mmCIF file of N, CA, C and O in Angstrom:
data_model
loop_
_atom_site.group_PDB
_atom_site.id
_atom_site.type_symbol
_atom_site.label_atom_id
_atom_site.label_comp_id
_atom_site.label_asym_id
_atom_site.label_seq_id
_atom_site.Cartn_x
_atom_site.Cartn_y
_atom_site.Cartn_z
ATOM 1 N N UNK A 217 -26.637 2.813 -2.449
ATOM 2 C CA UNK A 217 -27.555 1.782 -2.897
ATOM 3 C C UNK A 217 -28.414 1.328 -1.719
ATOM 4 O O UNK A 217 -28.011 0.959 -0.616
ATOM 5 N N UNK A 218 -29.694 1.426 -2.162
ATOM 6 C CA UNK A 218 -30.573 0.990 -0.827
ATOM 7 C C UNK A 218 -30.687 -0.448 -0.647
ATOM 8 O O UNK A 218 -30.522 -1.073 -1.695
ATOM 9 N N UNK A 219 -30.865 -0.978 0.137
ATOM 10 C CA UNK A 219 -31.233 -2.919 0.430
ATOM 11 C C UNK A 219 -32.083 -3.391 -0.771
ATOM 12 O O UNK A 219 -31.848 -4.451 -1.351
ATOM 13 N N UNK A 220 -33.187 -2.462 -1.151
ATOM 14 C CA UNK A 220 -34.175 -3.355 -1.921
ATOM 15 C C UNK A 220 -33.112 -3.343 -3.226
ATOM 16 O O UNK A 220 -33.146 -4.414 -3.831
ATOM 17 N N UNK A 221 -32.161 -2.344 -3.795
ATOM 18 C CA UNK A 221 -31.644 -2.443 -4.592
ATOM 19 C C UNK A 221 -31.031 -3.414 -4.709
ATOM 20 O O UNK A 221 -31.327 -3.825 -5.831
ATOM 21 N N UNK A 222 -30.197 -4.218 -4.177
ATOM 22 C CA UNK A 222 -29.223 -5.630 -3.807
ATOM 23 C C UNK A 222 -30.375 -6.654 -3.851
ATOM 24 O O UNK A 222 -30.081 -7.604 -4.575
ATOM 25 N N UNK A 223 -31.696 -6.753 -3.248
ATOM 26 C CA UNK A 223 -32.501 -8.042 -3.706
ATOM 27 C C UNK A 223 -32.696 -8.181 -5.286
ATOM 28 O O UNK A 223 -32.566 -9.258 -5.867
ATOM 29 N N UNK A 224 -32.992 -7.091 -5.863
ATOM 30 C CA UNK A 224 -33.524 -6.814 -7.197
ATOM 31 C C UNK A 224 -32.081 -7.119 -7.795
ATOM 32 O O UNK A 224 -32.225 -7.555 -8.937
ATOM 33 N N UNK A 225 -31.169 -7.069 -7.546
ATOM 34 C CA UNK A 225 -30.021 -7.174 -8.408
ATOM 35 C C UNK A 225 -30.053 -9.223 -8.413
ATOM 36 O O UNK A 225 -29.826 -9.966 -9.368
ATOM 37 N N UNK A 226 -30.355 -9.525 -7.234
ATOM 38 C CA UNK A 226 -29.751 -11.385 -6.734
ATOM 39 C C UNK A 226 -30.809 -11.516 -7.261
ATOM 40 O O UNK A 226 -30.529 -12.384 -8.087
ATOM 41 N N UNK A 227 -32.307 -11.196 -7.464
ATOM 42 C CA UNK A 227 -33.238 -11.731 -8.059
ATOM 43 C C UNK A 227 -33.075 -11.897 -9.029
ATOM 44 O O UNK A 227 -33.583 -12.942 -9.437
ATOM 45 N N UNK A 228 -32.494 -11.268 -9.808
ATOM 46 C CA UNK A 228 -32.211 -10.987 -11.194
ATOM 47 C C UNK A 228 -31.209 -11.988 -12.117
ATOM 48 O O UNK A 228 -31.236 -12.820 -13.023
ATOM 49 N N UNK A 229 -30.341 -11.299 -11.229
ATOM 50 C CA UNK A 229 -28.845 -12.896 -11.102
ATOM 51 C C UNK A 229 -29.678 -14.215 -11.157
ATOM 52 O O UNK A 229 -29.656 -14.976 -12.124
ATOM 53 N N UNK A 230 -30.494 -14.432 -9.903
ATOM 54 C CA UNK A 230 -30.861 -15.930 -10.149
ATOM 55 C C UNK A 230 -31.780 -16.094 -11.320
ATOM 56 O O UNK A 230 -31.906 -17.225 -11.789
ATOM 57 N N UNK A 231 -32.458 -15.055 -11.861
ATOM 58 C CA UNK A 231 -33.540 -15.407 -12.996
ATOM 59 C C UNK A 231 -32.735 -15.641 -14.266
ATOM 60 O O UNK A 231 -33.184 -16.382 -15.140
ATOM 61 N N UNK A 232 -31.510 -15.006 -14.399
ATOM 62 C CA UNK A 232 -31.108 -15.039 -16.017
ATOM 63 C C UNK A 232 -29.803 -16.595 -15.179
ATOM 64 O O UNK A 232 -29.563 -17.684 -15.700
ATOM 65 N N UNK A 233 -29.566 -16.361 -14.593
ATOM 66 C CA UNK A 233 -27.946 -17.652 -14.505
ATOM 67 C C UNK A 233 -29.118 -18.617 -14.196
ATOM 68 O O UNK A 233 -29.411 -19.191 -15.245
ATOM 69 N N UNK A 234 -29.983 -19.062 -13.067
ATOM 70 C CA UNK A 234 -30.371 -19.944 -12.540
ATOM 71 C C UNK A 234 -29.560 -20.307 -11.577
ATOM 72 O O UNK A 234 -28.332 -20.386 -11.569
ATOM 73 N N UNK A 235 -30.410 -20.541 -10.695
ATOM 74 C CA UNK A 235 -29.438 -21.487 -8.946
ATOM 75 C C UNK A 235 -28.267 -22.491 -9.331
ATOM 76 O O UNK A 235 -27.361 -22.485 -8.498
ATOM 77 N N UNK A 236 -28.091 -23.312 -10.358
ATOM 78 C CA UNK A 236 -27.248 -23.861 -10.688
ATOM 79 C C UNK A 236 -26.208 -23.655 -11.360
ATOM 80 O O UNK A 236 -25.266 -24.442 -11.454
ATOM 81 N N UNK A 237 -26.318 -22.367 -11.981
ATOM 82 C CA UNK A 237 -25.143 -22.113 -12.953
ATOM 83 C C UNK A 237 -24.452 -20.947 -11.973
ATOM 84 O O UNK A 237 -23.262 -20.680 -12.140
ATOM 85 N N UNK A 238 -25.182 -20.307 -11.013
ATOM 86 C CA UNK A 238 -24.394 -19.057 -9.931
ATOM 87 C C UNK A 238 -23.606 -19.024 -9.386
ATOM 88 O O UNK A 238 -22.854 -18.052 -9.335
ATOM 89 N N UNK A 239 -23.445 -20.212 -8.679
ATOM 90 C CA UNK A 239 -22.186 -20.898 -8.089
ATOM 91 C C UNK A 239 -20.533 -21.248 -9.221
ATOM 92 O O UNK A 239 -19.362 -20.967 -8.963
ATOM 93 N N UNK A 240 -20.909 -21.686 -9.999
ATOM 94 C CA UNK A 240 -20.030 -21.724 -11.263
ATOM 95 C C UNK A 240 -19.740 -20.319 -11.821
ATOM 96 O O UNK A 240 -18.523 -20.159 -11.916
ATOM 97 N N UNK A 241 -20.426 -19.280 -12.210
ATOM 98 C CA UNK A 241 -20.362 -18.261 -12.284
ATOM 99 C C UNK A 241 -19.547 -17.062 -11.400
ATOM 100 O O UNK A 241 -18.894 -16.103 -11.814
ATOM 101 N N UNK A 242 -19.860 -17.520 -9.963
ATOM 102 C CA UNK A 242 -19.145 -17.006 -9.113
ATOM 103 C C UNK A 242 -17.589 -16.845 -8.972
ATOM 104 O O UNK A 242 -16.846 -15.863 -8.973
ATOM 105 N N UNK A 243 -17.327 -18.616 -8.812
ATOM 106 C CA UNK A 243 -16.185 -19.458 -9.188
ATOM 107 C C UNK A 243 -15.362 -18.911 -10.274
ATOM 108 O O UNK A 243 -14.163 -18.809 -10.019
ATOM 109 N N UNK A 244 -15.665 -18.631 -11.147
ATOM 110 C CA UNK A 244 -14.940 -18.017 -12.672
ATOM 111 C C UNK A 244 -14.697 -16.428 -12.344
ATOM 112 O O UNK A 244 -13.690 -15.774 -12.614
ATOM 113 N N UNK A 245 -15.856 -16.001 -11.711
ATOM 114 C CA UNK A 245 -14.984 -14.672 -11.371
ATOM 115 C C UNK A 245 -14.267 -14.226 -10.386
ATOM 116 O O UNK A 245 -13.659 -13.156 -10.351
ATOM 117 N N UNK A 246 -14.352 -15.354 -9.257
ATOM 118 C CA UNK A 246 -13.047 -15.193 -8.630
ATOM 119 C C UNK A 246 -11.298 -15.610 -9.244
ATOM 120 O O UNK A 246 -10.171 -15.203 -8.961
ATOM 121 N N UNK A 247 -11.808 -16.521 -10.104
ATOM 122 C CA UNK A 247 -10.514 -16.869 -10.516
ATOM 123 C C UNK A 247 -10.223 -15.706 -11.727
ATOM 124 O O UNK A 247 -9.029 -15.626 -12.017
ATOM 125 N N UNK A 248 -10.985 -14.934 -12.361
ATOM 126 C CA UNK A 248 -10.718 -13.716 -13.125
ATOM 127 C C UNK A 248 -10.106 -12.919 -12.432
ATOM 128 O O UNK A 248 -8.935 -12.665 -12.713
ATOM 129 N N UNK A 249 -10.807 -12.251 -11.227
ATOM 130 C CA UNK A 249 -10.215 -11.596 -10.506
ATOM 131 C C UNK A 249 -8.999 -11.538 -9.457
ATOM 132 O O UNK A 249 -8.647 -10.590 -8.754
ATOM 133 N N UNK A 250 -8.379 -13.035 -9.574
ATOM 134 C CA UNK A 250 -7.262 -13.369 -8.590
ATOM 135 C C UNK A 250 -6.342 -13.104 -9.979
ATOM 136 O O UNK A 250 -5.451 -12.274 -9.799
ATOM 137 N N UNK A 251 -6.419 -13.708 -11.410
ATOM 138 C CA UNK A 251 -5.307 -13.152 -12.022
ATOM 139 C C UNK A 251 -5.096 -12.250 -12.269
ATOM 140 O O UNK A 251 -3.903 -11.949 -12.291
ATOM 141 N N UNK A 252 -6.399 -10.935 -12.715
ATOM 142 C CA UNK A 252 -5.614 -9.673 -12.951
ATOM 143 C C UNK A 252 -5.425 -9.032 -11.526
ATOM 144 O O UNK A 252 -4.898 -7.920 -11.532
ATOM 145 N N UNK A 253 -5.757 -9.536 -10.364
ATOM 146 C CA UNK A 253 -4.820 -8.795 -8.924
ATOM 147 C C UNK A 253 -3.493 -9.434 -9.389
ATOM 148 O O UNK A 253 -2.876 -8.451 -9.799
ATOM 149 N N UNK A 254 -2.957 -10.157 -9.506
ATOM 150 C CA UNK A 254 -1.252 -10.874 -9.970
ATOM 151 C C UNK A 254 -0.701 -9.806 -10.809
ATOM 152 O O UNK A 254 0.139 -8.938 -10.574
ATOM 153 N N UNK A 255 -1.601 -10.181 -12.165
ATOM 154 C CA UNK A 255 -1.035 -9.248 -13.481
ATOM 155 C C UNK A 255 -1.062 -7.551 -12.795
ATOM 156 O O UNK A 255 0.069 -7.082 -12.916
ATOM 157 N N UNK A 256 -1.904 -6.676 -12.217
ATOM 158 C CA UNK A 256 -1.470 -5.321 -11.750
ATOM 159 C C UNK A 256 -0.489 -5.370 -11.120
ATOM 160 O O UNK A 256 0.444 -4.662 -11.501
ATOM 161 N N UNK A 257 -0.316 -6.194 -9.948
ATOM 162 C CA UNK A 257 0.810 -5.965 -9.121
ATOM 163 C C UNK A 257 2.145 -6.191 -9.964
ATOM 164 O O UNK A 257 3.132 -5.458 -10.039
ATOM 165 N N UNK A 258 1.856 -7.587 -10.662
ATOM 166 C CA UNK A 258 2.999 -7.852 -12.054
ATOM 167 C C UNK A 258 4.109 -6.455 -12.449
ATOM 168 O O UNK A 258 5.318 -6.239 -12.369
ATOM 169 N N UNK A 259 2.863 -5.699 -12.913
ATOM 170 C CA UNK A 259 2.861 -4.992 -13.413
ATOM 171 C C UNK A 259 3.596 -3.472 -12.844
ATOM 172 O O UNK A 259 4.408 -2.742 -13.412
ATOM 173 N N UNK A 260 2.938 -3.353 -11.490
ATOM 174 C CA UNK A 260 3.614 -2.250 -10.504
ATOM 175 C C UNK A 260 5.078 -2.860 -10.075
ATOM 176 O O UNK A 260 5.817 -2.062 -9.497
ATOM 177 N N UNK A 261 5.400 -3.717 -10.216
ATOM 178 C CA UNK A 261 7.184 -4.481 -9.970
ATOM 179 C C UNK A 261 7.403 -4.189 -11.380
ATOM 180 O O UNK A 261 8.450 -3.544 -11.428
ATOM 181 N N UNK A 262 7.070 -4.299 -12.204
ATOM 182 C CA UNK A 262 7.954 -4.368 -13.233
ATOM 183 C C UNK A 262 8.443 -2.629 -13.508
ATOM 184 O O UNK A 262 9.512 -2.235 -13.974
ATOM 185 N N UNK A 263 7.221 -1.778 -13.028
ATOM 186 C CA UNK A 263 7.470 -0.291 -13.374
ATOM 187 C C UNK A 263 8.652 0.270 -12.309
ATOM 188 O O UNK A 263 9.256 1.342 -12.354
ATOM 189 N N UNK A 264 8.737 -0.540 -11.591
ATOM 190 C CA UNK A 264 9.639 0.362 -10.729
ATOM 191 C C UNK A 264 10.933 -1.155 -10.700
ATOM 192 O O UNK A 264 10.909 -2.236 -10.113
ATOM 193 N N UNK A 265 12.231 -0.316 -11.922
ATOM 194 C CA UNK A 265 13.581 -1.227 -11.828
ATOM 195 C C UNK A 265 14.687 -1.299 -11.214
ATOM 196 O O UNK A 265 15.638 -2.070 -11.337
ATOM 197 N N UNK A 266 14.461 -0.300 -10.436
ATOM 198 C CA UNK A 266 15.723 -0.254 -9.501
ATOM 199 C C UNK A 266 15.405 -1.005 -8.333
ATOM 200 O O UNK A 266 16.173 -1.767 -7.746
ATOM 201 N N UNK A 267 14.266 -0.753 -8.043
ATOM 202 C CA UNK A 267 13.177 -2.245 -6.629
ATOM 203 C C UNK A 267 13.970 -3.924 -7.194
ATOM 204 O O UNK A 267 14.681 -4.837 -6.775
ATOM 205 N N UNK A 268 13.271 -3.494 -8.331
ATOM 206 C CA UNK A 268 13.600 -4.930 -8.964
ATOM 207 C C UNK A 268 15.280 -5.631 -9.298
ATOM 208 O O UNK A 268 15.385 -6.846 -9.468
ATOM 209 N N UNK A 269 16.350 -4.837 -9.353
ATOM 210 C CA UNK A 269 17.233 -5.096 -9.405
ATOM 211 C C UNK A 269 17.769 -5.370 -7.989
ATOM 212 O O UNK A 269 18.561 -6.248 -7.647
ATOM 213 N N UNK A 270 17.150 -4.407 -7.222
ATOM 214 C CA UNK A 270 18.121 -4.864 -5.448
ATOM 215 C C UNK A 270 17.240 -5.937 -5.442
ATOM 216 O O UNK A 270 17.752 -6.954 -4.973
ATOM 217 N N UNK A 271 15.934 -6.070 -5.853
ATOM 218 C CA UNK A 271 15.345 -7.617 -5.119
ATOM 219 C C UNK A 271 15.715 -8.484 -5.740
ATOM 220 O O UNK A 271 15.343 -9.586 -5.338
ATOM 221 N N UNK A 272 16.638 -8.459 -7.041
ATOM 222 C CA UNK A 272 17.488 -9.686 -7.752
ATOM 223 C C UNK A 272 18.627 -10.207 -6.938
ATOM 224 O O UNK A 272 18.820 -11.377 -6.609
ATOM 225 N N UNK A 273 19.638 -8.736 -6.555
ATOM 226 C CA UNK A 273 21.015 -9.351 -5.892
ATOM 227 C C UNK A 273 20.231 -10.099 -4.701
ATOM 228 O O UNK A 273 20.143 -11.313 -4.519
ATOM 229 N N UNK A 274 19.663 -9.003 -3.905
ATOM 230 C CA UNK A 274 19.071 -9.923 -2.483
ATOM 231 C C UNK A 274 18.893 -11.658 -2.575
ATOM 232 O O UNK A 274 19.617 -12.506 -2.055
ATOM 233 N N UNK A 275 17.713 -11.847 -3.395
ATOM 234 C CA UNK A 275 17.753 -13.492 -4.172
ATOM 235 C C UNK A 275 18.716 -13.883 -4.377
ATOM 236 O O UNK A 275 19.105 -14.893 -3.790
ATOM 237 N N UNK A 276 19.413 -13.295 -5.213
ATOM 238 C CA UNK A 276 20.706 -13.776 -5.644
ATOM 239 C C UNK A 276 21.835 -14.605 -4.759
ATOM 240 O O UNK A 276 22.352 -15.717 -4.867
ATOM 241 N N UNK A 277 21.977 -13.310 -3.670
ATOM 242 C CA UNK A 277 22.626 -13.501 -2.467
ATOM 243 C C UNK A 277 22.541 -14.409 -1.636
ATOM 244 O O UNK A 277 23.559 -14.963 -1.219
ATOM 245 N N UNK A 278 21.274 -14.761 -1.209
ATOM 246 C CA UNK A 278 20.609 -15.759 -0.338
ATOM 247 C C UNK A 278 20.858 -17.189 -0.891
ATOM 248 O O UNK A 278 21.300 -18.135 -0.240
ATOM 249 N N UNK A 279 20.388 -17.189 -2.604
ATOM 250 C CA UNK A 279 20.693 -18.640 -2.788
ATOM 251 C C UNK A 279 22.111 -19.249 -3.568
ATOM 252 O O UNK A 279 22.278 -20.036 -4.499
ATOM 253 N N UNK A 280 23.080 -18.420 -2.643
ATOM 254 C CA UNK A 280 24.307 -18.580 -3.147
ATOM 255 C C UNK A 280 24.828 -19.808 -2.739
ATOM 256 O O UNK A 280 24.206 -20.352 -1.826
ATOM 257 N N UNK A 281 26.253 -20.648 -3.379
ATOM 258 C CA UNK A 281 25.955 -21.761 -3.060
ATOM 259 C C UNK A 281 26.624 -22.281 -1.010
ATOM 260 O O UNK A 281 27.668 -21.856 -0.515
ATOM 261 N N UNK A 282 25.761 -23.098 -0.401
ATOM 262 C CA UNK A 282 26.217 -23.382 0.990
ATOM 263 C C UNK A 282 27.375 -24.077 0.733
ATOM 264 O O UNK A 282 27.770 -24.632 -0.293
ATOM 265 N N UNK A 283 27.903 -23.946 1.939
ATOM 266 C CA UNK A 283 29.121 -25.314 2.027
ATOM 267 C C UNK A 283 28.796 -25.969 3.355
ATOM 268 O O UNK A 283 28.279 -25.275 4.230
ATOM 269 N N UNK A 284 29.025 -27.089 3.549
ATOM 270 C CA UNK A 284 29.061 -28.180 4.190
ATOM 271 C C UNK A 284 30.558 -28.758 4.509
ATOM 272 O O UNK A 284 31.462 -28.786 3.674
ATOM 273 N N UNK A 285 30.643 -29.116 5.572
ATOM 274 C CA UNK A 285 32.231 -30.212 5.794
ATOM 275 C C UNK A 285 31.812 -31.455 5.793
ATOM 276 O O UNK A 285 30.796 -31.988 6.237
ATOM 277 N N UNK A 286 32.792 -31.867 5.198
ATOM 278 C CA UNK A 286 32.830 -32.979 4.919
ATOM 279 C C UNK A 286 33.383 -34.146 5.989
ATOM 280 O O UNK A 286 34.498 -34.319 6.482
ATOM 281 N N UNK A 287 32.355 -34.734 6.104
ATOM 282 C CA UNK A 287 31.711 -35.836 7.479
ATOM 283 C C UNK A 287 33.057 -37.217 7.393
ATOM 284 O O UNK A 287 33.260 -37.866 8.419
ATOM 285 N N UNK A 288 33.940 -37.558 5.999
ATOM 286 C CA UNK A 288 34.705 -38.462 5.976
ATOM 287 C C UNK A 288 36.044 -37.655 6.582
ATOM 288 O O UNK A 288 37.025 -37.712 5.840
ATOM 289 N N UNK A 289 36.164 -37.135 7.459
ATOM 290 C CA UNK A 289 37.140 -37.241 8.051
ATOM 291 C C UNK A 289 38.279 -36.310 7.533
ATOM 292 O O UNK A 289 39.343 -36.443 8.137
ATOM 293 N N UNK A 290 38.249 -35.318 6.443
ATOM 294 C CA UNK A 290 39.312 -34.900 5.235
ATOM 295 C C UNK A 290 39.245 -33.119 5.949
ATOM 296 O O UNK A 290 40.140 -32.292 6.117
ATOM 297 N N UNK A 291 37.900 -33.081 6.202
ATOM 298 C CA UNK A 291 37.727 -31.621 6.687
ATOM 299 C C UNK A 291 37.660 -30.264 5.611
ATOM 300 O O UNK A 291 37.579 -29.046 5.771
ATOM 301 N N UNK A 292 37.734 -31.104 4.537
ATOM 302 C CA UNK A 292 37.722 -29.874 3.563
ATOM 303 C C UNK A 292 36.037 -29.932 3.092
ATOM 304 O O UNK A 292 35.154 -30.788 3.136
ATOM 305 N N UNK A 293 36.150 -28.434 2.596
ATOM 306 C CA UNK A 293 34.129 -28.230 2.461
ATOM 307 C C UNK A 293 33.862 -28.808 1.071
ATOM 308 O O UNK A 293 34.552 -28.993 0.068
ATOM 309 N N UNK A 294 32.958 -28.958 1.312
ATOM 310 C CA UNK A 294 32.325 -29.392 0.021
ATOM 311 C C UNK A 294 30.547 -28.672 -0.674
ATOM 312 O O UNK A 294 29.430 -28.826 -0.180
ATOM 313 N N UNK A 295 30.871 -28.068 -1.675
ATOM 314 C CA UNK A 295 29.555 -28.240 -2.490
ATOM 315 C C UNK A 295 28.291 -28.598 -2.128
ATOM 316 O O UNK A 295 28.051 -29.634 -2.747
ATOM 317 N N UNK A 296 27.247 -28.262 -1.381
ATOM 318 C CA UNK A 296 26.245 -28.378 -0.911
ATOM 319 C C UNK A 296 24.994 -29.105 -2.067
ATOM 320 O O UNK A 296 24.226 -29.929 -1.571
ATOM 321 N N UNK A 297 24.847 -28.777 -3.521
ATOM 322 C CA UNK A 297 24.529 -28.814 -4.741
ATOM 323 C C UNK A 297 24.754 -29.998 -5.018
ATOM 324 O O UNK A 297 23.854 -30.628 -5.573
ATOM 325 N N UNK A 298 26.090 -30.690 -4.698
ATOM 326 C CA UNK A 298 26.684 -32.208 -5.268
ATOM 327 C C UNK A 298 26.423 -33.138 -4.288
ATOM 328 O O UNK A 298 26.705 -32.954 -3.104
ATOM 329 N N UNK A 299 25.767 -34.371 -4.833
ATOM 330 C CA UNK A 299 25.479 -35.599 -3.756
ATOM 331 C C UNK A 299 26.974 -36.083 -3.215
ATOM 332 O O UNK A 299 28.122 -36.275 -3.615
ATOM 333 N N UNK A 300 26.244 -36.136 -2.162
ATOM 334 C CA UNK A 300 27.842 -37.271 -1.486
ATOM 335 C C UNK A 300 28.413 -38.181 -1.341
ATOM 336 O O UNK A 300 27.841 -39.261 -1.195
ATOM 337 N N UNK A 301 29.662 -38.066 -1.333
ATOM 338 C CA UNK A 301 30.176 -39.698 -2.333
ATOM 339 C C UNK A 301 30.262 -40.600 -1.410
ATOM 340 O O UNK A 301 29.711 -40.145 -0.408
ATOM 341 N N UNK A 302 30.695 -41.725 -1.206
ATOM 342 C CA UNK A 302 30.584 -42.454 -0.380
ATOM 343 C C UNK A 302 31.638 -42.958 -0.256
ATOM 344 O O UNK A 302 31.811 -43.823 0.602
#
């Protein structure tokens, strides 16, 4: 595509949208184009399930539950999940 081709295209753009609606226009197709980049990739995780199952345990694994000792003096752990009693 030569240069004059790209003026003739923005000239064009601004004659049918107008300077005010281009910016808004723009705006909408970035946000078009940020969801279907999500939805493909979505999409390439979901095709491949064996990825997706080790990246479940992994998660899984990580937010297993912590333990904490317990600060009153007893020394036994406690439940990270449950507020502490007083």
């Amino acid at each position: 595509m030569q240069p004059w081709h790209i003026i003739v295209v923005v000239v064009v753009f601004l004659v049918l949208f107008g300077s005010k609606k281009l910016p808004d226009a723009a705006r909408g197709l970035g946000r078009s184009m940020r969801i279907f980049k999500s939805e493909v990739s979505e999409m390439q995780n979901e095709s491949r399930p064996e990825q997706n199952a080790t990246r479940a345990e992994l998660e899984a694994g990580s937010t297993g539950h912590a333990t904490q000792v317990d600060t009153n003096g007893a020394g036994a752990a406690t439940n990270s999940s449950r507020p502490p009693t007083p």
